[in-house]
mmCIF file of N, CA and C in Angstrom:
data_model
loop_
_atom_site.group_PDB
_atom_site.id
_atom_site.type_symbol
_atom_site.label_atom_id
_atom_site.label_comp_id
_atom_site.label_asym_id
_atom_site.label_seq_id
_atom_site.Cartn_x
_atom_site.Cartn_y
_atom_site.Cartn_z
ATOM 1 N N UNK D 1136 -5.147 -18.175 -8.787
ATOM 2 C CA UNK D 1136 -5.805 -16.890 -8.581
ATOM 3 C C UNK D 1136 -5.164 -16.201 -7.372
ATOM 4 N N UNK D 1137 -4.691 -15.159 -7.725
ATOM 5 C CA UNK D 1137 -4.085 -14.321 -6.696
ATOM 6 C C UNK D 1137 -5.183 -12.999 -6.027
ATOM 7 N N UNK D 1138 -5.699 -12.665 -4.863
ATOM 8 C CA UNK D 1138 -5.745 -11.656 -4.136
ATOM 9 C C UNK D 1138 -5.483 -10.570 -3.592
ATOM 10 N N UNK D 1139 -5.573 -9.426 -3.756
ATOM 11 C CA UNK D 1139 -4.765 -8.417 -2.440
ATOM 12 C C UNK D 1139 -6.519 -7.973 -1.430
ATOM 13 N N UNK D 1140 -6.071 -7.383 -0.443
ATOM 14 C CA UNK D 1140 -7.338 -7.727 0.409
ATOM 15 C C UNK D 1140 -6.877 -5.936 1.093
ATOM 16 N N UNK D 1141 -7.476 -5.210 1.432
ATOM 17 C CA UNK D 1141 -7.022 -3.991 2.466
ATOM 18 C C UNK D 1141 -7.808 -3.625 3.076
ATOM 19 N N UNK D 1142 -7.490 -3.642 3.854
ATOM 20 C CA UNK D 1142 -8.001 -2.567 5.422
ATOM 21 C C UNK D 1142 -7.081 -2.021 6.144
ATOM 22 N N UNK D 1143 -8.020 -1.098 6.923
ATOM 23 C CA UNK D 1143 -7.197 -0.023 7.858
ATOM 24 C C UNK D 1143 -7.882 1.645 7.717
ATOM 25 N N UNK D 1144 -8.683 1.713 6.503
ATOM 26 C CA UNK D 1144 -9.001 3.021 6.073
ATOM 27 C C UNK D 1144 -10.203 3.457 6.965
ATOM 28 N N UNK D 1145 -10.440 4.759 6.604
ATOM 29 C CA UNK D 1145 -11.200 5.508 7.800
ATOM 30 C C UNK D 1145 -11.211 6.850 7.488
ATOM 31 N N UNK D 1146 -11.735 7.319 8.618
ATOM 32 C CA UNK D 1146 -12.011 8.943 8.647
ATOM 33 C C UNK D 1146 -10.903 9.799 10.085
ATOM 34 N N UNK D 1147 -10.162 10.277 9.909
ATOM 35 C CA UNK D 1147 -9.362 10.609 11.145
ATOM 36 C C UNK D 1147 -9.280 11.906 11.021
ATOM 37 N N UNK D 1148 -8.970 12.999 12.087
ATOM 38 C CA UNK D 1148 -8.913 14.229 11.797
ATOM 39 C C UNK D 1148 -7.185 14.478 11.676
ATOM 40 N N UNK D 1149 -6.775 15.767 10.949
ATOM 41 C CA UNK D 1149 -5.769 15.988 10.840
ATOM 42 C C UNK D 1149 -4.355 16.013 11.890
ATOM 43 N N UNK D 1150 -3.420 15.184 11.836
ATOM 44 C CA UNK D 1150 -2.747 14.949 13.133
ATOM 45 C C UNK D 1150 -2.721 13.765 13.806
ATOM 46 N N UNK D 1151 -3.388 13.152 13.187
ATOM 47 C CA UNK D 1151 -4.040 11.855 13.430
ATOM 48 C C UNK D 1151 -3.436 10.485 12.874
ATOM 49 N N UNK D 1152 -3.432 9.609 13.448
ATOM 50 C CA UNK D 1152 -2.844 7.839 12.485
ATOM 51 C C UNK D 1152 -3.808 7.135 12.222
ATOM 52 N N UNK D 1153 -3.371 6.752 11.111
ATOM 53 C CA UNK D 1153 -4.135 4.893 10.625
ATOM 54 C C UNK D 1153 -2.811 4.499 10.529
ATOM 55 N N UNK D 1154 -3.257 3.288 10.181
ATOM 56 C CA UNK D 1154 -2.334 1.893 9.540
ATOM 57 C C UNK D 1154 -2.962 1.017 8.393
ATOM 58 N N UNK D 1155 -2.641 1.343 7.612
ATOM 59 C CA UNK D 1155 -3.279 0.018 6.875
ATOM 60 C C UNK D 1155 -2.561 -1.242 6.653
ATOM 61 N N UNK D 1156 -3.219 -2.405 5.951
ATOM 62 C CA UNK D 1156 -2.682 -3.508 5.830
ATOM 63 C C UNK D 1156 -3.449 -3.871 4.758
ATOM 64 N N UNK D 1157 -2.218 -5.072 3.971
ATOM 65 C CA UNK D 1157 -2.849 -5.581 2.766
ATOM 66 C C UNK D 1157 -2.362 -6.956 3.078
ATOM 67 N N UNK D 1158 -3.248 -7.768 2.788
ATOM 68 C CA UNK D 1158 -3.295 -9.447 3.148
ATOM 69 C C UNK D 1158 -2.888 -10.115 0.937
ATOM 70 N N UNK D 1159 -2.231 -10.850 0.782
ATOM 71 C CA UNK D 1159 -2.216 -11.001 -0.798
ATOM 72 C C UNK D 1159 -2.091 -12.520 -0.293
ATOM 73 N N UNK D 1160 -2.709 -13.135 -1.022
ATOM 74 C CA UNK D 1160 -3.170 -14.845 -0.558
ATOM 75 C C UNK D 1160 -3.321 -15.623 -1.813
ATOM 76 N N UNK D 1161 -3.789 -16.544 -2.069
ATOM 77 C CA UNK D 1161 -3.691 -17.830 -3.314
ATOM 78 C C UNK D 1161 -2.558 -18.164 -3.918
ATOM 79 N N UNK D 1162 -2.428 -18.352 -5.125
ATOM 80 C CA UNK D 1162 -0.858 -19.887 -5.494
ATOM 81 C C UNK D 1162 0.206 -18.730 -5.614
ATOM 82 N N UNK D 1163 0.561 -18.353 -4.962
ATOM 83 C CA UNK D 1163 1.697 -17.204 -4.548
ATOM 84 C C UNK D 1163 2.749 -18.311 -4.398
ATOM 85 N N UNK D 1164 3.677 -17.907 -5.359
ATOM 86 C CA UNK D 1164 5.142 -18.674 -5.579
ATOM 87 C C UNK D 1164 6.074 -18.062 -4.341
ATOM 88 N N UNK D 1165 6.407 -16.451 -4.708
ATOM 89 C CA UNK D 1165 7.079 -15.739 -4.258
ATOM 90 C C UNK D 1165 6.400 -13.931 -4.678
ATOM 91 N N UNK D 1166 6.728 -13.419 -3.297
ATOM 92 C CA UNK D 1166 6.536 -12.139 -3.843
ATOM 93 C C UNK D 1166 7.707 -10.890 -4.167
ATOM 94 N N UNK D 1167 7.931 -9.995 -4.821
ATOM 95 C CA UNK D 1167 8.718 -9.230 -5.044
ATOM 96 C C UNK D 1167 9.137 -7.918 -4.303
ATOM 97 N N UNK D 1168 8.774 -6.865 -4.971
ATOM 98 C CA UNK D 1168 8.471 -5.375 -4.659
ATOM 99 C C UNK D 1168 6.711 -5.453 -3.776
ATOM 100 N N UNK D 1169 6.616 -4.745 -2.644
ATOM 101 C CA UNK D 1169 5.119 -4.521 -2.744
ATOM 102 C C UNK D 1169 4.785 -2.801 -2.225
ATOM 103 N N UNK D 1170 3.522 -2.490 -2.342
ATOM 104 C CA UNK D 1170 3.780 -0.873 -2.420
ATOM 105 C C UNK D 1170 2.234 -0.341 -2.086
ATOM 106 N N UNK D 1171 2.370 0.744 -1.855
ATOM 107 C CA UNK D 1171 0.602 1.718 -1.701
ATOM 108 C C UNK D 1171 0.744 2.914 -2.038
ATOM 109 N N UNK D 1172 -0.422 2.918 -2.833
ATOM 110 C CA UNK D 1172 -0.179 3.972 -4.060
ATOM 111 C C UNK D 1172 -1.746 4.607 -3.605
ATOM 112 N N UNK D 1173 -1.709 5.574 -4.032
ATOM 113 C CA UNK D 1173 -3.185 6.692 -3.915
ATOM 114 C C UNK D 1173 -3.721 7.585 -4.923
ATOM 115 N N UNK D 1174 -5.095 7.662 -5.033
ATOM 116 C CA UNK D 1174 -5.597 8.255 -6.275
ATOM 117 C C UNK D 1174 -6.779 9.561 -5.332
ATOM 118 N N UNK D 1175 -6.563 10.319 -5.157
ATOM 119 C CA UNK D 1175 -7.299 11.598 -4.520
ATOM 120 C C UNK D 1175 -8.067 12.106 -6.317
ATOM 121 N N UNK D 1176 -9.641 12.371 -5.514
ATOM 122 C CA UNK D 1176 -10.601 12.609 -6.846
ATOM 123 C C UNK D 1176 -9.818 13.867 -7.288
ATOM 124 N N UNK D 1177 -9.960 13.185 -9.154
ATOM 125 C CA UNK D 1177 -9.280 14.197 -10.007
ATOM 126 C C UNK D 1177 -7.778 14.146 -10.315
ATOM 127 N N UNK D 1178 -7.208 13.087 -9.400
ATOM 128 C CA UNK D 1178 -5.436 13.327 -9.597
ATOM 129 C C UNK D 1178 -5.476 12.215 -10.103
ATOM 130 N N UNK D 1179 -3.894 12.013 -10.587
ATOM 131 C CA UNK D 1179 -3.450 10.425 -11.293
ATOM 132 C C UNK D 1179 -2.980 9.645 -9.580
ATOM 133 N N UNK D 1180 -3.233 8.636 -10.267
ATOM 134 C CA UNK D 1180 -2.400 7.559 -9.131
ATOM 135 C C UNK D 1180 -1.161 7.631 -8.784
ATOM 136 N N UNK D 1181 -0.717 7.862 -7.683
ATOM 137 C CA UNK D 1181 0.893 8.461 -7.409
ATOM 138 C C UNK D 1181 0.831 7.405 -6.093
ATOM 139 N N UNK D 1182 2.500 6.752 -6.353
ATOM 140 C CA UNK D 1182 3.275 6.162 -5.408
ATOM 141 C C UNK D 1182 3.231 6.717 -4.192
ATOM 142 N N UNK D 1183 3.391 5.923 -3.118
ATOM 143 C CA UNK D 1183 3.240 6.435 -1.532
ATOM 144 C C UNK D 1183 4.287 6.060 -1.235
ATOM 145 N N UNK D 1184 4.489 4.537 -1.282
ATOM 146 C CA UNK D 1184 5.948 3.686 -0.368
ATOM 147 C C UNK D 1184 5.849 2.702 -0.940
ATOM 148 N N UNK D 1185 7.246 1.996 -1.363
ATOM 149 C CA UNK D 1185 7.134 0.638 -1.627
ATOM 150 C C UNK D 1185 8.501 0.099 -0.880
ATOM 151 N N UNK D 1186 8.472 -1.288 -1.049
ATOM 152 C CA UNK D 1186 9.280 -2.262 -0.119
ATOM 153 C C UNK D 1186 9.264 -3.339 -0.659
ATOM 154 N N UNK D 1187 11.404 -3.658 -0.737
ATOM 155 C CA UNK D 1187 11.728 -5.036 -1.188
ATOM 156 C C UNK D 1187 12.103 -5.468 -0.263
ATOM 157 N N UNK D 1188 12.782 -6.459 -0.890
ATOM 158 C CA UNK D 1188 13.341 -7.361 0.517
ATOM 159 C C UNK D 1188 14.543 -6.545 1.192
ATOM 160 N N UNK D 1189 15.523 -5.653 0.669
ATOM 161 C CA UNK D 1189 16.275 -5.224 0.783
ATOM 162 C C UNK D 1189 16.223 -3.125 1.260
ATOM 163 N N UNK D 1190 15.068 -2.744 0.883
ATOM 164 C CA UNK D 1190 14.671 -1.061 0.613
ATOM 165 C C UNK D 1190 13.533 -0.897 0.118
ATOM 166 N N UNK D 1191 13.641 0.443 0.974
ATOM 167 C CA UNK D 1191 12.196 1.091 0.999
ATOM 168 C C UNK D 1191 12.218 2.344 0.241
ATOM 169 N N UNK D 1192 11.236 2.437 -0.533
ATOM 170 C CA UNK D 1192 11.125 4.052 -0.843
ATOM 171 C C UNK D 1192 10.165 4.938 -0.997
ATOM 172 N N UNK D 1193 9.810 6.027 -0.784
ATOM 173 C CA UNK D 1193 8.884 6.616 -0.129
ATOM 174 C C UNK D 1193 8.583 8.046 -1.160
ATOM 175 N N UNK D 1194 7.356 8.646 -1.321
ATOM 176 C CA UNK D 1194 7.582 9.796 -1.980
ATOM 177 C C UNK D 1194 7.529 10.777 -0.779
ATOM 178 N N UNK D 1195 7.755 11.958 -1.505
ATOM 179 C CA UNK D 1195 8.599 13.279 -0.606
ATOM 180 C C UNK D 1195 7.486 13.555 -0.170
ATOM 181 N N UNK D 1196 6.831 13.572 -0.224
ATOM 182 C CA UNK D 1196 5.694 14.211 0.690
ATOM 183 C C UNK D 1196 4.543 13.289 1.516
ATOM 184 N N UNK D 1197 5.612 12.053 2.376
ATOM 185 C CA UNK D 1197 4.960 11.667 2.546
ATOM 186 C C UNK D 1197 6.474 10.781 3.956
ATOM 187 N N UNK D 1198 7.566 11.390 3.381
ATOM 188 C CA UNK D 1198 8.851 11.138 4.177
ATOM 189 C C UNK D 1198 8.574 11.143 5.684
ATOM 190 N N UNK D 1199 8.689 10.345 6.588
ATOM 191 C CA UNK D 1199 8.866 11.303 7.653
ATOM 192 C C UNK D 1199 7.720 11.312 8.676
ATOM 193 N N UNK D 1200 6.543 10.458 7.656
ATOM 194 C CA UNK D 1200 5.296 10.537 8.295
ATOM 195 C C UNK D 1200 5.208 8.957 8.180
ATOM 196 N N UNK D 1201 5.304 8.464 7.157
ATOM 197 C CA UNK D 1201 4.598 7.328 6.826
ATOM 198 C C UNK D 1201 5.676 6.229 7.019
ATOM 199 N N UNK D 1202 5.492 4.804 7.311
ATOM 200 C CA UNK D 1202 6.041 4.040 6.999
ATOM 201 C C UNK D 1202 5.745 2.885 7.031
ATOM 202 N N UNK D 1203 6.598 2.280 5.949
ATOM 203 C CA UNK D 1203 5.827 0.549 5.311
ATOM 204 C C UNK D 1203 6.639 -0.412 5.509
ATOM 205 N N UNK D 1204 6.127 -1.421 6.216
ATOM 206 C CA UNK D 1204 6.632 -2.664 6.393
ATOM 207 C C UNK D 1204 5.987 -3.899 5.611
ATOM 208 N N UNK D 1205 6.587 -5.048 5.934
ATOM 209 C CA UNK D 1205 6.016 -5.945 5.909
ATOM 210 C C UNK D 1205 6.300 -7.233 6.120
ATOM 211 N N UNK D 1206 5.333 -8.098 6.226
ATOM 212 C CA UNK D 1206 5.215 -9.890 7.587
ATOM 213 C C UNK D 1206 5.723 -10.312 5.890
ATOM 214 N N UNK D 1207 6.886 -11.086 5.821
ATOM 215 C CA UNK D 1207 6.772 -12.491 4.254
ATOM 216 C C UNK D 1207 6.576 -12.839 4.836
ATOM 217 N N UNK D 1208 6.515 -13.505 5.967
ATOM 218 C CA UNK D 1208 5.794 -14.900 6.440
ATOM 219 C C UNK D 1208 4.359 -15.203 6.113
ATOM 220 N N UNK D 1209 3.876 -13.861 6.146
ATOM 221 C CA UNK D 1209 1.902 -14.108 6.197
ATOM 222 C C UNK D 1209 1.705 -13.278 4.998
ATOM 223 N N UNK D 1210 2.590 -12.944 3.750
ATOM 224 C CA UNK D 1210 1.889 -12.347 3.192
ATOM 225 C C UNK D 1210 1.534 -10.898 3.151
ATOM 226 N N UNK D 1211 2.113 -9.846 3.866
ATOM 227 C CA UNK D 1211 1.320 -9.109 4.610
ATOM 228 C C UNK D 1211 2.364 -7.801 4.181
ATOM 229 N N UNK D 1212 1.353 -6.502 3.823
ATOM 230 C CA UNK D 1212 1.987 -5.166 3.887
ATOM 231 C C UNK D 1212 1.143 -4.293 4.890
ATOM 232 N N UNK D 1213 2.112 -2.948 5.085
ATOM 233 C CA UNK D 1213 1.504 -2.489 5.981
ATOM 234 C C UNK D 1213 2.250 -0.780 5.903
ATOM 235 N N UNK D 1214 0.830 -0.156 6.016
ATOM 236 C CA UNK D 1214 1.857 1.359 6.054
ATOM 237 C C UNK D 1214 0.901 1.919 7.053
ATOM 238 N N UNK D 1215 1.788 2.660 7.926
ATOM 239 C CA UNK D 1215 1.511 2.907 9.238
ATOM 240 C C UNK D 1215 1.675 4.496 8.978
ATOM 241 N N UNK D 1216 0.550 5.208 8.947
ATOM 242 C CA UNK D 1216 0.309 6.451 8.543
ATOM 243 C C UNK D 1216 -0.005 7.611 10.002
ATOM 244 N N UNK D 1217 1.098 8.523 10.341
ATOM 245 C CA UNK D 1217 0.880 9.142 11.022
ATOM 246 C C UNK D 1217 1.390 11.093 10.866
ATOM 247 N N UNK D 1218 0.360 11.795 11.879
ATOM 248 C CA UNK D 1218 0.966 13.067 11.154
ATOM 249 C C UNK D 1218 -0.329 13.344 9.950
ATOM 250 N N UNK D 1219 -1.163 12.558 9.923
ATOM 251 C CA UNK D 1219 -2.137 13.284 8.887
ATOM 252 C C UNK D 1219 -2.702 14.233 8.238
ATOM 253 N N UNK D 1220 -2.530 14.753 6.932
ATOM 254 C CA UNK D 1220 -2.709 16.077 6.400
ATOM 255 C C UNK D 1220 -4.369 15.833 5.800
ATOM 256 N N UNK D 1221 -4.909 16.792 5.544
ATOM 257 C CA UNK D 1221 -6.280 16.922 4.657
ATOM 258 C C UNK D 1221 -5.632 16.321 3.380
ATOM 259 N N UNK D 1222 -4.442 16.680 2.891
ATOM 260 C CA UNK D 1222 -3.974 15.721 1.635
ATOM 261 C C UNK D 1222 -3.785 14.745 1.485
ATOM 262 N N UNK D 1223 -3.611 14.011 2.443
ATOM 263 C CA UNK D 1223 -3.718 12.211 2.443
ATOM 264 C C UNK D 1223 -4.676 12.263 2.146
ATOM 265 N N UNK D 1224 -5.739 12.935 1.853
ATOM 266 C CA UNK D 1224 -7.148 12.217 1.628
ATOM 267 C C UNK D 1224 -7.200 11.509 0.332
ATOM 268 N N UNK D 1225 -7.542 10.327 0.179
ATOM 269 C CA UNK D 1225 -7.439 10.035 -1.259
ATOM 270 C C UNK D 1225 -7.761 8.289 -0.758
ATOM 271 N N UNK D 1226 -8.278 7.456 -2.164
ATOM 272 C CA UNK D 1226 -7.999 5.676 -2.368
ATOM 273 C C UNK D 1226 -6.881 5.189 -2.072
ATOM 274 N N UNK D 1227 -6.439 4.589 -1.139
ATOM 275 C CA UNK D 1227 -4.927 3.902 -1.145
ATOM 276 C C UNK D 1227 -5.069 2.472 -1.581
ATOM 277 N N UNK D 1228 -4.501 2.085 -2.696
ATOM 278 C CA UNK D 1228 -4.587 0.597 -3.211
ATOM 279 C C UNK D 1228 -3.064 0.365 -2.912
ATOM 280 N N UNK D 1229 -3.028 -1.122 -2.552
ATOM 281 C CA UNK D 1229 -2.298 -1.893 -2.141
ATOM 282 C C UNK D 1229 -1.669 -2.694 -3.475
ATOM 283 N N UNK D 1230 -0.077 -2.605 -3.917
ATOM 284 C CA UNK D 1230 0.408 -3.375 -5.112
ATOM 285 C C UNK D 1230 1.458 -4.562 -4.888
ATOM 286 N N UNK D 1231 0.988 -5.269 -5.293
ATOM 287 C CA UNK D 1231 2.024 -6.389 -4.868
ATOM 288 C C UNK D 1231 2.774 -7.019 -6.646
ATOM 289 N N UNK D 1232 3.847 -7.512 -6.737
ATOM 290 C CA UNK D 1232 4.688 -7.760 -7.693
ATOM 291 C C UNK D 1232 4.848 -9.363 -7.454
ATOM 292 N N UNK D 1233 4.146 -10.008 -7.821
ATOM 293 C CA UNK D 1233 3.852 -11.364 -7.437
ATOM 294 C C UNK D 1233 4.266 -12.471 -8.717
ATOM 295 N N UNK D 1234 5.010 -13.623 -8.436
ATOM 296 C CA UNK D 1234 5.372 -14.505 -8.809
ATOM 297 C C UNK D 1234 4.442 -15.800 -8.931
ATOM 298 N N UNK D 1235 3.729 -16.171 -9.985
ATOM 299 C CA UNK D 1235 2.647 -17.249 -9.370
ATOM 300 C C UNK D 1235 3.879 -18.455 -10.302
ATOM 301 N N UNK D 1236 3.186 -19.520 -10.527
ATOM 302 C CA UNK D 1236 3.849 -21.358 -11.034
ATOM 303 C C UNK D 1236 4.323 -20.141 -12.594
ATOM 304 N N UNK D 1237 3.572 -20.071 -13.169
ATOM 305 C CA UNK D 1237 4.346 -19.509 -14.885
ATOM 306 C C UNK D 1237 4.693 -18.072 -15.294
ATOM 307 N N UNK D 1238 4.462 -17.256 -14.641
ATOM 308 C CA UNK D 1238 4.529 -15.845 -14.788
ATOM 309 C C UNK D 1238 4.654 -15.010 -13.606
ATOM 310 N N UNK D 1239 5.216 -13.516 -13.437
ATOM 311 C CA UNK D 1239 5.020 -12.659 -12.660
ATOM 312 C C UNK D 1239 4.355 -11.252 -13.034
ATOM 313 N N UNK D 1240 3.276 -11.120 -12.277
ATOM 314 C CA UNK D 1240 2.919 -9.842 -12.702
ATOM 315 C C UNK D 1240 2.705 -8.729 -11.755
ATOM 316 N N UNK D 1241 2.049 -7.631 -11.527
ATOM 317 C CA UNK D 1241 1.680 -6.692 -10.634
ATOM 318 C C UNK D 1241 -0.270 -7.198 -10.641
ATOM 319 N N UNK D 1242 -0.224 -7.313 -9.294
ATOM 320 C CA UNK D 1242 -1.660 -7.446 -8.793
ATOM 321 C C UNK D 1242 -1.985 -5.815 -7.815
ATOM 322 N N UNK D 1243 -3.255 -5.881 -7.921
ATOM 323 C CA UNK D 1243 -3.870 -4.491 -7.357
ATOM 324 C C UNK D 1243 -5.137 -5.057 -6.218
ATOM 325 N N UNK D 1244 -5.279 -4.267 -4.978
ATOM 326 C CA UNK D 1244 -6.011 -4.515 -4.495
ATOM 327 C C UNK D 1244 -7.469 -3.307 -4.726
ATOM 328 N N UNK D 1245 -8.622 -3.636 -4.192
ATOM 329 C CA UNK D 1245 -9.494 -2.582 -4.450
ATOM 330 C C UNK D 1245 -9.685 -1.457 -3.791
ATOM 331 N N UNK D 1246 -8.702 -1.262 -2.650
ATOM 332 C CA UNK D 1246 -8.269 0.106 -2.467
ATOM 333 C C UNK D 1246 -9.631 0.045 -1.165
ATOM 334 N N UNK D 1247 -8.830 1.508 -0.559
ATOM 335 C CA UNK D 1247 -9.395 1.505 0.775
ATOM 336 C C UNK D 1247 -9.232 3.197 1.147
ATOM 337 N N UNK D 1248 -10.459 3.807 1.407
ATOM 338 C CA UNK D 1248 -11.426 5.244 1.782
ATOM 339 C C UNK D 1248 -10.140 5.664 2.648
ATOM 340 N N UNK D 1249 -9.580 6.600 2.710
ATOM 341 C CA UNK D 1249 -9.005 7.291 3.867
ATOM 342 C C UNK D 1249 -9.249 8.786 3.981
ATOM 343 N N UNK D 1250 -9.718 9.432 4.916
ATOM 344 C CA UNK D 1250 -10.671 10.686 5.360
ATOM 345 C C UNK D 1250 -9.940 11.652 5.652
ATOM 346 N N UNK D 1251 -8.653 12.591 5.828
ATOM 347 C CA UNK D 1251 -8.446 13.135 6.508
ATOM 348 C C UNK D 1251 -9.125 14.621 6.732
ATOM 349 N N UNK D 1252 -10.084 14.991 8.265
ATOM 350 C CA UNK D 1252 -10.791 16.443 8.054
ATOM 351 C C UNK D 1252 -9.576 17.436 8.793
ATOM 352 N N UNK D 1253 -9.855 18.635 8.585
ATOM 353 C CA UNK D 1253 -8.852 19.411 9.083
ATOM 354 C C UNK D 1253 -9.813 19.894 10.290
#
């Protein structure tokens, strides 16, 4: 049984940083691609940033402000959100591309409130 776990979300005014972090834990072989994606009420789910072992990639409207790392040692992603617009406002779920003993699939975390007021 695999996990993704997130925090970091909040209410900040415009101009403002969070960070979030996603913890992904249980029989984790290896992990792949991992990424944070956002669903603002009424829109589809659209890519934020993702990160391999090798590159990062980021959508355009979000260049410049945001950026994602992450610990393999612990498991661990992280997008460090600064520069905040009223349009960040939206669910940011955490995706990880995970390798367990017989299969690899994409796991989702349950996503995490982010506020931005102008």
């Amino acid at each position: 049984q695999v996990q993704l776990v997130e925090s970091g979300g909040g209410l900040v005014q415009a101009g403002g940083s969070l960070r979030l972090s996603c913890t992904a834990s249980g029989s984790i072989f290896s992990i792949n691609a991992m990424g944070w994606y956002r669903q603002a009420p009424g829109k589809q789910r659209e890519l934020v940033a993702s990160i391999t072992s090798d590159s990062t990639n980021y959508a355009d409207s979000v260049k410049g402000r945001f950026t994602i790392s992450r610990n393999n040692a612990k498991n661990v992603v992280y997008l460090q959100m600064n520069s905040l617009k009223p349009e960040d406002t939206a669910v940011y779920y955490c995706n990880a591309n995970i390798k367990v003993i017989y299969s690899t699939k994409d796991y989702w975390g349950q996503g995490t409130q982010v506020t931005v007021s102008s």
